[in-house]
mmCIF file of C-alpha atoms and ligand atoms in Angstrom:
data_model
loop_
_atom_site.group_PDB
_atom_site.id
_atom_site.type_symbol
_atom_site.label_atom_id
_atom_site.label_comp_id
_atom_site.label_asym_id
_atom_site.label_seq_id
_atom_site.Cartn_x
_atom_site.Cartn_y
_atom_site.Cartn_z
ATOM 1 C CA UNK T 1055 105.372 73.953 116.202
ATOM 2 C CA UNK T 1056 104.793 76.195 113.168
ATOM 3 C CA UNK T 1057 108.018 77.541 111.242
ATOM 4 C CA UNK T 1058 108.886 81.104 111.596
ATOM 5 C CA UNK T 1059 107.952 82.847 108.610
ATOM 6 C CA UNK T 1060 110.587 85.384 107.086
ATOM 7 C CA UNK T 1061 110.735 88.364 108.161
ATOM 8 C CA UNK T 1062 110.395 91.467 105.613
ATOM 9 C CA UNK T 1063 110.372 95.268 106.619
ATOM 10 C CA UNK T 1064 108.133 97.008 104.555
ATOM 11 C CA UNK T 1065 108.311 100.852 104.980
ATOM 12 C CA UNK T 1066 105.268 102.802 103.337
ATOM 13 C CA UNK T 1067 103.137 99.491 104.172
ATOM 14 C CA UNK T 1068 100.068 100.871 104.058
ATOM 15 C CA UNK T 1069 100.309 102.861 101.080
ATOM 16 C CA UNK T 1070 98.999 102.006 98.106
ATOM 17 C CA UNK T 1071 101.530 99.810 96.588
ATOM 18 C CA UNK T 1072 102.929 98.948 100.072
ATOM 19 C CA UNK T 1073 99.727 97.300 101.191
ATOM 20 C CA UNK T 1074 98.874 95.183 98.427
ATOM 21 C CA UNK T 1075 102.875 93.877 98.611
ATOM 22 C CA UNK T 1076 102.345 93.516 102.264
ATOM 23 C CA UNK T 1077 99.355 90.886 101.419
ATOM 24 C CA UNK T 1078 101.094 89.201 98.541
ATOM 25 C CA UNK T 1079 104.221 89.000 100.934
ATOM 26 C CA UNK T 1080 102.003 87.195 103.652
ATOM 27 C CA UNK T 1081 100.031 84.648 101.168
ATOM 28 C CA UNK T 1082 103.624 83.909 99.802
ATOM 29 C CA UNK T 1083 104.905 82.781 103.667
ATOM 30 C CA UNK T 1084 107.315 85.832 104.598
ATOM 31 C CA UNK T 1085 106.131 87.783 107.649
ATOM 32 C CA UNK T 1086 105.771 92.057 106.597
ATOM 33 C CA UNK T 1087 106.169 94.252 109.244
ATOM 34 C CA UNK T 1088 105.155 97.774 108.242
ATOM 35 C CA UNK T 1089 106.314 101.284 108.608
ATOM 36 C CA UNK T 1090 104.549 103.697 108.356
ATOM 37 C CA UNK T 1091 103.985 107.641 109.531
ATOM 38 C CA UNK T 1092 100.674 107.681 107.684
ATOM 39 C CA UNK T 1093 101.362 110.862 106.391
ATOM 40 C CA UNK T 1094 100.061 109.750 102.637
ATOM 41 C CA UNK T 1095 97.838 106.565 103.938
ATOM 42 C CA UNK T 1096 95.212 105.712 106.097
ATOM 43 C CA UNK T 1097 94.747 103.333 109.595
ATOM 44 C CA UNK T 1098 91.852 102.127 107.227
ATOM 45 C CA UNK T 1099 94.558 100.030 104.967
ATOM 46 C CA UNK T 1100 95.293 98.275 108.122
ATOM 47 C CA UNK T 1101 91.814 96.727 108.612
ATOM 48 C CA UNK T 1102 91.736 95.977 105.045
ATOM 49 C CA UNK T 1103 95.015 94.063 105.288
ATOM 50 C CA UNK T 1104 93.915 92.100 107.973
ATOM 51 C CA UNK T 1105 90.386 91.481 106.800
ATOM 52 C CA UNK T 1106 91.546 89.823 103.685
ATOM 53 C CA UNK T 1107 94.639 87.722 105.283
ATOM 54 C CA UNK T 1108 92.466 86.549 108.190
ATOM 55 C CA UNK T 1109 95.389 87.924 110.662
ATOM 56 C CA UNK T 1110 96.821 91.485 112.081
ATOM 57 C CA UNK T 1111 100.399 92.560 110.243
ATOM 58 C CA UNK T 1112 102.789 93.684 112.836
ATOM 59 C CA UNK T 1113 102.429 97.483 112.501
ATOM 60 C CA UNK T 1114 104.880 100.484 113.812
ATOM 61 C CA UNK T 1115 103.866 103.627 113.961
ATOM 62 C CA UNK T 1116 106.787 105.715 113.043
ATOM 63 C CA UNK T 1117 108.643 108.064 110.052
ATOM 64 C CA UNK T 1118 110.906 106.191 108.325
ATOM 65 C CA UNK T 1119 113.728 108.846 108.270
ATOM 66 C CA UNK T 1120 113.277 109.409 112.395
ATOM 67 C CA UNK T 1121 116.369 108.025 113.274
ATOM 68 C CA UNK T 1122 115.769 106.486 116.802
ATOM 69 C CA UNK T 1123 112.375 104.950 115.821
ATOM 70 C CA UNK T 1124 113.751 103.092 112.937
ATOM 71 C CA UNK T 1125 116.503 101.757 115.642
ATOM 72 C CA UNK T 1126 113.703 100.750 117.707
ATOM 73 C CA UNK T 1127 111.521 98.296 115.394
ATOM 74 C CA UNK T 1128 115.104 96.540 114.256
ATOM 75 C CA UNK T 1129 115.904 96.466 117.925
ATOM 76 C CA UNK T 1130 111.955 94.748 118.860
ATOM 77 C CA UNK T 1131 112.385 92.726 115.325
ATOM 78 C CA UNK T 1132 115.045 90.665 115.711
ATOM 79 C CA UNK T 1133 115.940 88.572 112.266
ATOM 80 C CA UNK T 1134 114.668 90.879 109.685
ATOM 81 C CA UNK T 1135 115.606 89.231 106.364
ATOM 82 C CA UNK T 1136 115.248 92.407 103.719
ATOM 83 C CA UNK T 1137 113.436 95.552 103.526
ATOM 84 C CA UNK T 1138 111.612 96.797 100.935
ATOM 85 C CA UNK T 1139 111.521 100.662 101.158
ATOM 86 C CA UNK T 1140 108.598 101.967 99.643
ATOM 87 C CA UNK T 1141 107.863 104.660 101.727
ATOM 88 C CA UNK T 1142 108.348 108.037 99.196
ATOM 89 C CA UNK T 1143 106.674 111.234 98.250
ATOM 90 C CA UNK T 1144 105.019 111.047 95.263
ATOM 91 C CA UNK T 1145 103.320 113.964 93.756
ATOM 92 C CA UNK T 1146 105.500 115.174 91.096
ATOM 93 C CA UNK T 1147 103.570 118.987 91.362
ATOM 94 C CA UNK T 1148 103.876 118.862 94.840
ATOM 95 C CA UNK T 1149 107.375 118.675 94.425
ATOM 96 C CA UNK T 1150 108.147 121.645 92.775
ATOM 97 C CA UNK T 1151 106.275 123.213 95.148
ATOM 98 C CA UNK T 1152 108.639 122.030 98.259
ATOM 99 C CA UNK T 1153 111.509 120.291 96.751
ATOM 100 C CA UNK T 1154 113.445 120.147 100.104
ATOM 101 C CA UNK T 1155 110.791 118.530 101.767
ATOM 102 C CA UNK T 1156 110.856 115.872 98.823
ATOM 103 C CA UNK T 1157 114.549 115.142 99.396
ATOM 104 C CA UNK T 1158 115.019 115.070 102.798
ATOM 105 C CA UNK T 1159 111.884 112.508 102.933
ATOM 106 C CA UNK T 1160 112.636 110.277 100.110
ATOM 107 C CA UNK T 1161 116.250 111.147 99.786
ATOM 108 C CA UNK T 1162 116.293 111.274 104.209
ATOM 109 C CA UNK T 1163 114.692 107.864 104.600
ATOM 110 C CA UNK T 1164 116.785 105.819 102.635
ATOM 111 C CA UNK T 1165 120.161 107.338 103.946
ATOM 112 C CA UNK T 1166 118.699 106.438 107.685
ATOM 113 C CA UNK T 1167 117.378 103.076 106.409
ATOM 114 C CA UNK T 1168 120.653 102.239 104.833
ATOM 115 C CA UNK T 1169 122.954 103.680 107.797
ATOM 116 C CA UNK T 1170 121.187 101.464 109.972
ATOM 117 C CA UNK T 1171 120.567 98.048 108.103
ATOM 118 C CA UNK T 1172 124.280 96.548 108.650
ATOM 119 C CA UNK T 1173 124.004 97.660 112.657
ATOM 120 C CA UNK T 1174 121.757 94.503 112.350
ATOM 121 C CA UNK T 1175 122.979 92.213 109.629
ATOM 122 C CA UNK T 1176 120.417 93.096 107.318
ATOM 123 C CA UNK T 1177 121.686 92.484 103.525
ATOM 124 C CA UNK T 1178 118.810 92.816 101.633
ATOM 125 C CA UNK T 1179 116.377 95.742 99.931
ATOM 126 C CA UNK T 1180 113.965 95.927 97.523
ATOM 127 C CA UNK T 1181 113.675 99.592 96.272
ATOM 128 C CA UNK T 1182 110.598 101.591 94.740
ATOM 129 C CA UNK T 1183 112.168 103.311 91.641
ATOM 130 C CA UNK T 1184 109.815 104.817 88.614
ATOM 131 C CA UNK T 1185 110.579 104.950 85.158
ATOM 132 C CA UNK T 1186 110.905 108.968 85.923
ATOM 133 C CA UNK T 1187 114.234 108.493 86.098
ATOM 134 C CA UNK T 1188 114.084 107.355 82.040
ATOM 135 C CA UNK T 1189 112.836 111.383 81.940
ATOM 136 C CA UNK T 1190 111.697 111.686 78.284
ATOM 137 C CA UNK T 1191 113.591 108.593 76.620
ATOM 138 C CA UNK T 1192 114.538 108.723 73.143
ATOM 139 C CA UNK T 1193 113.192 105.289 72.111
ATOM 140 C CA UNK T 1194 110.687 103.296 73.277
ATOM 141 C CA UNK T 1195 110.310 100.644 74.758
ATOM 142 C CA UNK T 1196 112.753 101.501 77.634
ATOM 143 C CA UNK T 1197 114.736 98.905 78.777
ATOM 144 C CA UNK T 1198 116.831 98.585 82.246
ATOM 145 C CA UNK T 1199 120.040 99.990 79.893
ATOM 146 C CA UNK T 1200 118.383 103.115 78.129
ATOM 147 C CA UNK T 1201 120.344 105.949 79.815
ATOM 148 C CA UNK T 1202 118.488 108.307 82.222
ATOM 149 C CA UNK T 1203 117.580 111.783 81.288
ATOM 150 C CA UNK T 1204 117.614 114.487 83.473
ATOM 151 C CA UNK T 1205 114.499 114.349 85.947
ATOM 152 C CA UNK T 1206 111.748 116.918 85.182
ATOM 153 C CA UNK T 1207 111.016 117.629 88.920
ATOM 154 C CA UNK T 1208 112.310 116.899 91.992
ATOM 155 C CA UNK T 1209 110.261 113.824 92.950
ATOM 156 C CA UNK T 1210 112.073 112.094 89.390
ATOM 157 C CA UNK T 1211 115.166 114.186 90.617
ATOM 158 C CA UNK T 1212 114.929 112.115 94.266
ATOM 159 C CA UNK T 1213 114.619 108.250 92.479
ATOM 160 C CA UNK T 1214 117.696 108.992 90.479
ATOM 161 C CA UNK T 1215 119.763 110.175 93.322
ATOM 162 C CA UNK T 1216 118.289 107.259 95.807
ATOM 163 C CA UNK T 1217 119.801 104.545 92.596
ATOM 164 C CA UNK T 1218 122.815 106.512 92.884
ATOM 165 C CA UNK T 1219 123.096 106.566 96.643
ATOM 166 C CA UNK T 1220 122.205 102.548 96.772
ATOM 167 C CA UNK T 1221 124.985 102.283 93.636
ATOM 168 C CA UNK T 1222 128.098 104.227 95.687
ATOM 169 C CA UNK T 1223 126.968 102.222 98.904
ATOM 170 C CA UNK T 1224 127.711 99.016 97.021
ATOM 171 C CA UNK T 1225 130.660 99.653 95.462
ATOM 172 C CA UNK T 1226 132.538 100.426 98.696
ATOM 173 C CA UNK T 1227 135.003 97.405 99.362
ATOM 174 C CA UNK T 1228 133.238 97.068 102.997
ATOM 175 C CA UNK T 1229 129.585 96.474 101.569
ATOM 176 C CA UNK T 1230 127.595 93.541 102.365
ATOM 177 C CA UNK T 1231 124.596 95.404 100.959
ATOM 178 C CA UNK T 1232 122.640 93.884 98.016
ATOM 179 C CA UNK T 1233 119.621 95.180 96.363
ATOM 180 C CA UNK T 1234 117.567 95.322 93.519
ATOM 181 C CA UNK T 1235 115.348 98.224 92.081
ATOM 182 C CA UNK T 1236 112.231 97.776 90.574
ATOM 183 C CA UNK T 1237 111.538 100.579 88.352
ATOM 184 C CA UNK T 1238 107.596 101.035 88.214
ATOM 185 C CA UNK T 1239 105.289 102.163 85.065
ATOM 186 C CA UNK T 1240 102.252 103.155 86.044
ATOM 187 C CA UNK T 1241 100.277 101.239 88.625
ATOM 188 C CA UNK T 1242 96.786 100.938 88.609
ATOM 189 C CA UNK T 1243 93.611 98.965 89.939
ATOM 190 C CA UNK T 1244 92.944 97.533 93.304
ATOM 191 C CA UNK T 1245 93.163 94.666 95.449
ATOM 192 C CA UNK T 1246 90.124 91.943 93.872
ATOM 193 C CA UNK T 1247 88.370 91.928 97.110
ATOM 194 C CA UNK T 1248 88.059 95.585 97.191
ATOM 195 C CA UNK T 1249 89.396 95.786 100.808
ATOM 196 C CA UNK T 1250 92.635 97.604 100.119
ATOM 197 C CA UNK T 1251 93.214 99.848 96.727
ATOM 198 C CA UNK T 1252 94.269 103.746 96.396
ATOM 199 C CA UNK T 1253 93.048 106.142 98.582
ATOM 200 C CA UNK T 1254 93.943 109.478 97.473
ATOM 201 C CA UNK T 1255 94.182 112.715 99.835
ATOM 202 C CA UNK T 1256 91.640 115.737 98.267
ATOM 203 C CA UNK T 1257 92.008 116.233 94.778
ATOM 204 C CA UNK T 1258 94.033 113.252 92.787
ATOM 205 C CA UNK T 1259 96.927 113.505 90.765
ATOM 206 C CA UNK T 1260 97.131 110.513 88.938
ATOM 207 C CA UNK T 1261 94.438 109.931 85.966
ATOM 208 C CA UNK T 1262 92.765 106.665 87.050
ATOM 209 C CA UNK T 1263 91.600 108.139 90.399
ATOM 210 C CA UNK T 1264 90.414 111.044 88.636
ATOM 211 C CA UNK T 1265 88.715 109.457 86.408
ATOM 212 C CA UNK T 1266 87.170 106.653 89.182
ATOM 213 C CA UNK T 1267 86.170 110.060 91.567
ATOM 214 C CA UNK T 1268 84.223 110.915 87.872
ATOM 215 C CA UNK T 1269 81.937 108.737 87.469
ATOM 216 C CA UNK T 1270 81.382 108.537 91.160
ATOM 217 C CA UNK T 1271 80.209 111.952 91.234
ATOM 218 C CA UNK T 1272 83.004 113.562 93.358
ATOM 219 C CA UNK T 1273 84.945 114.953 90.445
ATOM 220 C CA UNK T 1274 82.564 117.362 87.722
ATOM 221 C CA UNK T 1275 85.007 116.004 85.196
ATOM 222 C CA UNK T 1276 88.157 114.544 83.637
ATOM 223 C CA UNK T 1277 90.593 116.993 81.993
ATOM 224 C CA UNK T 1278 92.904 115.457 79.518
ATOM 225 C CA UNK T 1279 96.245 116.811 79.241
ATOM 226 C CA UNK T 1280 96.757 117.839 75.869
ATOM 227 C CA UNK T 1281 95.972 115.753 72.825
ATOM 228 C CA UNK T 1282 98.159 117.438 70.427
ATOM 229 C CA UNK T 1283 101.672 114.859 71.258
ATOM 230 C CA UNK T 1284 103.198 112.978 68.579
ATOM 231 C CA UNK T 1285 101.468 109.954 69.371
ATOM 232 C CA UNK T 1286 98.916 107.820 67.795
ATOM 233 C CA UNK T 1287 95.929 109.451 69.187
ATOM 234 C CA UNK T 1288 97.549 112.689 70.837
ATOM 235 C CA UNK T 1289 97.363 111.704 74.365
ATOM 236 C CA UNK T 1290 100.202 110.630 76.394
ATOM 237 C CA UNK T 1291 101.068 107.072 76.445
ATOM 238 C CA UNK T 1292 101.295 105.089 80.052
ATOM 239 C CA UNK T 1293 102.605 101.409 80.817
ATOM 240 C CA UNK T 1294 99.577 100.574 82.798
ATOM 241 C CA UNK T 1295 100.086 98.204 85.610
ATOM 242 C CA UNK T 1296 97.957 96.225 88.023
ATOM 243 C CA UNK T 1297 99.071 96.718 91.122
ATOM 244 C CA UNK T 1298 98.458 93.229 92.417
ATOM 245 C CA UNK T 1299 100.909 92.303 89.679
ATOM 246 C CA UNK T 1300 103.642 94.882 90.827
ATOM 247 C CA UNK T 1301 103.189 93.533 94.125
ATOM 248 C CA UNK T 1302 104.127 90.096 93.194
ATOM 249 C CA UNK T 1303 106.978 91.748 91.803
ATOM 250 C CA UNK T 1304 108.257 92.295 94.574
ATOM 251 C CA UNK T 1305 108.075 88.916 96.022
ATOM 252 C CA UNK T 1306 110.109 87.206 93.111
ATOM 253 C CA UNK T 1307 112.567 89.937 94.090
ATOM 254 C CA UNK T 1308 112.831 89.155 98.137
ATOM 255 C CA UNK T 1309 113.236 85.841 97.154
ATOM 256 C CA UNK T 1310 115.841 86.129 94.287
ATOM 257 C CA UNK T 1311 117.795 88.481 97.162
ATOM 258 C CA UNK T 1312 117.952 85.969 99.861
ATOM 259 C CA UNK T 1313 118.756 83.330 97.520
ATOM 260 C CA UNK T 1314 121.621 84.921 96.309
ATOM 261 C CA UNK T 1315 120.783 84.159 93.097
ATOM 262 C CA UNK T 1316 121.899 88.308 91.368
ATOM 263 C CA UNK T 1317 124.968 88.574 89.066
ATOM 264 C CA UNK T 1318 125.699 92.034 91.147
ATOM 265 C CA UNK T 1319 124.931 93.307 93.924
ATOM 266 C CA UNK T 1320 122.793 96.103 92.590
ATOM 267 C CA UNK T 1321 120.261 94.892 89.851
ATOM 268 C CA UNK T 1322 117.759 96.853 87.952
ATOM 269 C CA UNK T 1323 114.343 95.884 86.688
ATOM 270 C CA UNK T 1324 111.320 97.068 85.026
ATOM 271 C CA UNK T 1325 108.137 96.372 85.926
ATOM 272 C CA UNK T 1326 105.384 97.542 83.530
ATOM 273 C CA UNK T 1327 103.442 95.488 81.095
ATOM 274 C CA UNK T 1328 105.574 96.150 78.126
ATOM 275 C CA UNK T 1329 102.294 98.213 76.655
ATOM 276 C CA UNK T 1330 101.753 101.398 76.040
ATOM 277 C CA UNK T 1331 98.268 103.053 76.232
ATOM 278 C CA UNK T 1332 96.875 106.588 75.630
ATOM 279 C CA UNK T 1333 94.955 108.126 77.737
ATOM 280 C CA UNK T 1334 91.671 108.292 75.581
ATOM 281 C CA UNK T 1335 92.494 104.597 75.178
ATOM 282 C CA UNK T 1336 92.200 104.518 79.109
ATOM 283 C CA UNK T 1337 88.894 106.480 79.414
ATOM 284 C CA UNK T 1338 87.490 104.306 76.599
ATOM 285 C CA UNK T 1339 87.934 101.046 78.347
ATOM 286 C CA UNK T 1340 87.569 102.356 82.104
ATOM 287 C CA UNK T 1341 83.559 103.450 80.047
ATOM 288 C CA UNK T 1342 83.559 100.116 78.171
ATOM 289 C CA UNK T 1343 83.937 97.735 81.936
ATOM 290 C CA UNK T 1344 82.138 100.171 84.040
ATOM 291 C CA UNK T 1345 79.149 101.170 82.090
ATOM 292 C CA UNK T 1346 79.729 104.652 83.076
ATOM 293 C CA UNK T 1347 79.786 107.627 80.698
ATOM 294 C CA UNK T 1348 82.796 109.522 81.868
ATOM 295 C CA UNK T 1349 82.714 113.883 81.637
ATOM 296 C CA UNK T 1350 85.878 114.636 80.139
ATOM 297 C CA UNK T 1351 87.751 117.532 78.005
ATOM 298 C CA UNK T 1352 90.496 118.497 76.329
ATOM 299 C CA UNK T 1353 92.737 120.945 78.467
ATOM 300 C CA UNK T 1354 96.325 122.269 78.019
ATOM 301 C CA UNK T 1355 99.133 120.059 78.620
ATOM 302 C CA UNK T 1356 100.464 119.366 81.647
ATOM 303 C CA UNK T 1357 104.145 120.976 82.238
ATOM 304 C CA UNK T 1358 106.625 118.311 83.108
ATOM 305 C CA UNK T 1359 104.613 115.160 81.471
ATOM 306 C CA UNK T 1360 106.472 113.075 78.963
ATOM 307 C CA UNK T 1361 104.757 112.228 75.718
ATOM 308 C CA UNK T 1362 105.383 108.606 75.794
ATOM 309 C CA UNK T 1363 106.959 105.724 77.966
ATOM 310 C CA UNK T 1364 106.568 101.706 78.102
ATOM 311 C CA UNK T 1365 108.607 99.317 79.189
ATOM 312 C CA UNK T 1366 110.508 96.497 77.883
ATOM 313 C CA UNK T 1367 109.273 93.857 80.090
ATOM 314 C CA UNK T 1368 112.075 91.226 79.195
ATOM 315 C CA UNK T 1369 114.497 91.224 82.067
ATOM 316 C CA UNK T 1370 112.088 91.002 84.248
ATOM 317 C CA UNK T 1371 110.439 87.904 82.774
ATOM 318 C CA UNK T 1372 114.077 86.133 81.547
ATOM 319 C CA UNK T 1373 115.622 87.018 85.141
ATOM 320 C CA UNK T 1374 113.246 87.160 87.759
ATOM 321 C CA UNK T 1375 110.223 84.939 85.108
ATOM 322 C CA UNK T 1376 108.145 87.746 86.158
ATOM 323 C CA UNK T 1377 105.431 88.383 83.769
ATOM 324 C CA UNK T 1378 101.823 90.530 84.187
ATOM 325 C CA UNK T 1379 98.869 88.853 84.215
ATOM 326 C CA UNK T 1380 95.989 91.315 84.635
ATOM 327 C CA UNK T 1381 94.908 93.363 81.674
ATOM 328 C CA UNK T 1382 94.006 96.883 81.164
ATOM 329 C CA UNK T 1383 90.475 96.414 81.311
ATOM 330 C CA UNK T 1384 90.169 94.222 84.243
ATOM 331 C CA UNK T 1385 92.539 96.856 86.308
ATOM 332 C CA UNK T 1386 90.193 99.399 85.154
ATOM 333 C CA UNK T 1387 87.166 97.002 86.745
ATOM 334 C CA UNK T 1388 88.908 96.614 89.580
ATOM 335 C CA UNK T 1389 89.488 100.611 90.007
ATOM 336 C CA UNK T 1390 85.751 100.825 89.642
ATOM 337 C CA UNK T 1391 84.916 98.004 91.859
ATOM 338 C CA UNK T 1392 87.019 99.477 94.879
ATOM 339 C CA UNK T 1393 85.694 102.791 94.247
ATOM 340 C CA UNK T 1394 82.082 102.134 94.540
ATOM 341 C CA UNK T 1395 83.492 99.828 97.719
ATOM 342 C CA UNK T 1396 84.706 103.349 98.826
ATOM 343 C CA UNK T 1397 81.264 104.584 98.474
ATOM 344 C CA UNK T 1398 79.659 102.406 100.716
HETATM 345 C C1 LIG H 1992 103.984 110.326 87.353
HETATM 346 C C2 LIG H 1992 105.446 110.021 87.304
HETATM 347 C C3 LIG H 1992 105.743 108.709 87.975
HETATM 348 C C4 LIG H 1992 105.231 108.741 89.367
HETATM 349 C C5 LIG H 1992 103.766 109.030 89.352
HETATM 350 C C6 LIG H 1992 103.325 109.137 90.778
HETATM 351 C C7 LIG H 1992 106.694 110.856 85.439
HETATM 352 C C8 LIG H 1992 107.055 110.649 84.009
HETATM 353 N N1 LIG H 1992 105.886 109.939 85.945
HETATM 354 O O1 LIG H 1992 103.347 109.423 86.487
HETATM 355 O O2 LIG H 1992 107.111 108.486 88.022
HETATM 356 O O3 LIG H 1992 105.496 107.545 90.019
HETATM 357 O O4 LIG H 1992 103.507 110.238 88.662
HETATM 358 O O5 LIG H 1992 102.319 110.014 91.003
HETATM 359 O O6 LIG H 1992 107.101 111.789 86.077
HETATM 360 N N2 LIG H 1992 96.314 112.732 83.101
HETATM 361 C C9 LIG H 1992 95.276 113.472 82.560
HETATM 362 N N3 LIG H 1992 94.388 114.061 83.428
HETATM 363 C C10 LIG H 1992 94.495 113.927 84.785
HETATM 364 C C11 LIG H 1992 95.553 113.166 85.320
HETATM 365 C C12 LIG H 1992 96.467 112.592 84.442
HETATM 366 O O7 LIG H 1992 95.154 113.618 81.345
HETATM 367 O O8 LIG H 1992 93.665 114.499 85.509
HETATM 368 C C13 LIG H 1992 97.273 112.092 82.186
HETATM 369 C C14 LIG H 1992 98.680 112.605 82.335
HETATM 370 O O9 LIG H 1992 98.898 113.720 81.513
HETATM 371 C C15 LIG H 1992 99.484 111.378 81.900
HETATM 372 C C16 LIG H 1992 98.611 110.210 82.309
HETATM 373 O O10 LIG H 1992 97.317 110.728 82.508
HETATM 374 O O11 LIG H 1992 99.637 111.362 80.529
HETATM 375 C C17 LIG H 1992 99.071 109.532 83.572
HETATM 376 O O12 LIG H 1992 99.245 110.521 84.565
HETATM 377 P P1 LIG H 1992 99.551 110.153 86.085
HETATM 378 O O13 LIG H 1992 98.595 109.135 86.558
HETATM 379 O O14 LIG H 1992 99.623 111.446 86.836
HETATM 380 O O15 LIG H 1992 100.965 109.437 86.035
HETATM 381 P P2 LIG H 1992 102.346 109.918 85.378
HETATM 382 O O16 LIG H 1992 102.397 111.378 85.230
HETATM 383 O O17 LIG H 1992 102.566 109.091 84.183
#
């Protein structure tokens, strides 16, 4: 008889960072089960998920903040060990452009997820925070205790109110509740195999899908966001991080949760490389491993960016002996690599 593997919800499972956690999860022995309403992913995650492990992931259907539904998959999964809530909004335009819809998902979802986890013993959580909630930090690198600034929209306004939320649960005398949030720099790059990476709806956001659609031909070019910051170059500096390492991440963190092994019951980590790089330092290494000759400008900044951020990676490797292993230029080749996969 094979031992049951442990059980780990993963809303937003087929998202970007979701996914690849949900096959790091699985080579590491847990069993994911995802959540997921799709509404920022595709089915097509699924059959890369399952071409790579060799094996379907248990899959629901469902929005994470739908009250009922979420009742349902604890109900049909019995023994769920932790979640790790991933499932968010993300586009911090988009959210000025319907903040309510931005809290009631991200802010929605984890008062529903929390509400619900103790109707069936479940102690654990992993949650997706972003260094947003640093806003525009005064030194650099951040670390876990350089105090938040004020969000500059309200997607960064929704991570700092979900800490919050998962802070004043714990402190209440009655809570059993223990998580730990992994703040996230910038993740980029795509699963080696090419079966599972980012798959953006229309136009991206971010810069490495921009610059990946590029050289594929999709986009006519690359504008840069200002190169007039006090930085070394001009550009904006970015804690660039593989995704496949942020994944793993998350792993060392299930596993420090149902060991018991946290000081308190809510912990805080980074997870970026503990390097910053500019974005013409970006464009000149995503040309250098692709061979491509990317069409880029200079344009206007963008409102709400902040000059520069990185991360000071060293609670994260003294606590949870997490380190980074993939460089910049082999998560730019692996950007490339999935994109021309895409292409196919
Ligand atoms: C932002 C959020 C982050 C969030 C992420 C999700 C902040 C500080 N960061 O990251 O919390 O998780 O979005 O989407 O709010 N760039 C260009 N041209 C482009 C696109 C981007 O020059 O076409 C530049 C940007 O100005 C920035 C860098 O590339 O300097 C990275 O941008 P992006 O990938 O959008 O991530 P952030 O804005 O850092």
């Amino acid at each position: 008889m094979t031992a049951q593997r442990t059980k780990i919800l993963v809303t937003g499972g087929a998202g970007y960072i979701g996914s690849h956690a949900v096959v790091e999860l699985y080579q590491a022995g847990y069993q994911p089960i995802i959540i997921d309403n799709f509404s920022n992913s595709e089915e097509s995650a699924l059959a890369g998920i399952e071409s790579i492990l060799g094996t379907a992931v248990p899959t629901y259907r469902i929005d994470c903040a739908d009250e009922e539904a979420l009742r349902g998959v604890f109900a049909a999964e019995p023994n769920i060990a932790g979640v790790i809530h991933f499932a968010a909004f993300k586009a911090v335009g988009e959210s000025v452009q319907k903040p309510l819809a931005y809290f009631q998902n991200n802010v929605g979802s984890l008062l529903t997820l929390l509400a619900m986890m103790p109707d069936f013993g479940v102690e654990n959580l992993v949650f997706s925070s972003s260094c947003t909630v640093y806003g525009i930090p005064d030194s650099l690198p951040v670390t876990e205790a350089t105090p938040t600034k004020p969000a500059s929209s309200p997607y960064g306004r929704t991570k700092q109110m979900c800490e919050d939320v998962i802070h004043d649960v714990s402190a209440a005398p009655s809570n059993k509740l223990h998580t730990i949030l992994l703040r996230y720099f910038n993740p980029i790059g795509a699963h080696e195999s090419a079966k599972i990476g980012e798959l953006p709806l229309g136009v991206p956001n971010n810069l490495v899908p921009f610059i990946t659609q590029t050289a594929a031909g999709i986009r006519e070019k690359l504008t840069i966001y200002g190169n007039d910051y006090d930085t070394p170059d001009g550009t904006n500096v970015r804690d660039y991080i593989h995704v496949v390492d942020l994944a793993k991440a998350h792993i060392v963190a299930v596993q420090r949760l149902l060991d018991r092994k946290g000081t308190e019951t809510v912990e805080t980590f980074n997870v970026g490389t503990g390097h910053g790089n500019s974005v013409l330092e970006v464009v000149q290494t995503f040309e250098q491993v692709s061979g491509q000759k990317l069409n880029y400008s200079i344009g206007p900044r963008r409102p709400g960016d902040v000059p520069a951020i990185y991360a000071d990676a060293t609670k994260a490797e003294q606590v949870l002996g997490f380190k980074t292993e993939t460089s910049l230029a082999d998560s730019l080749a692996s950007s490339w690599k999935w994109q021309v996969a895409l292409k196919k």
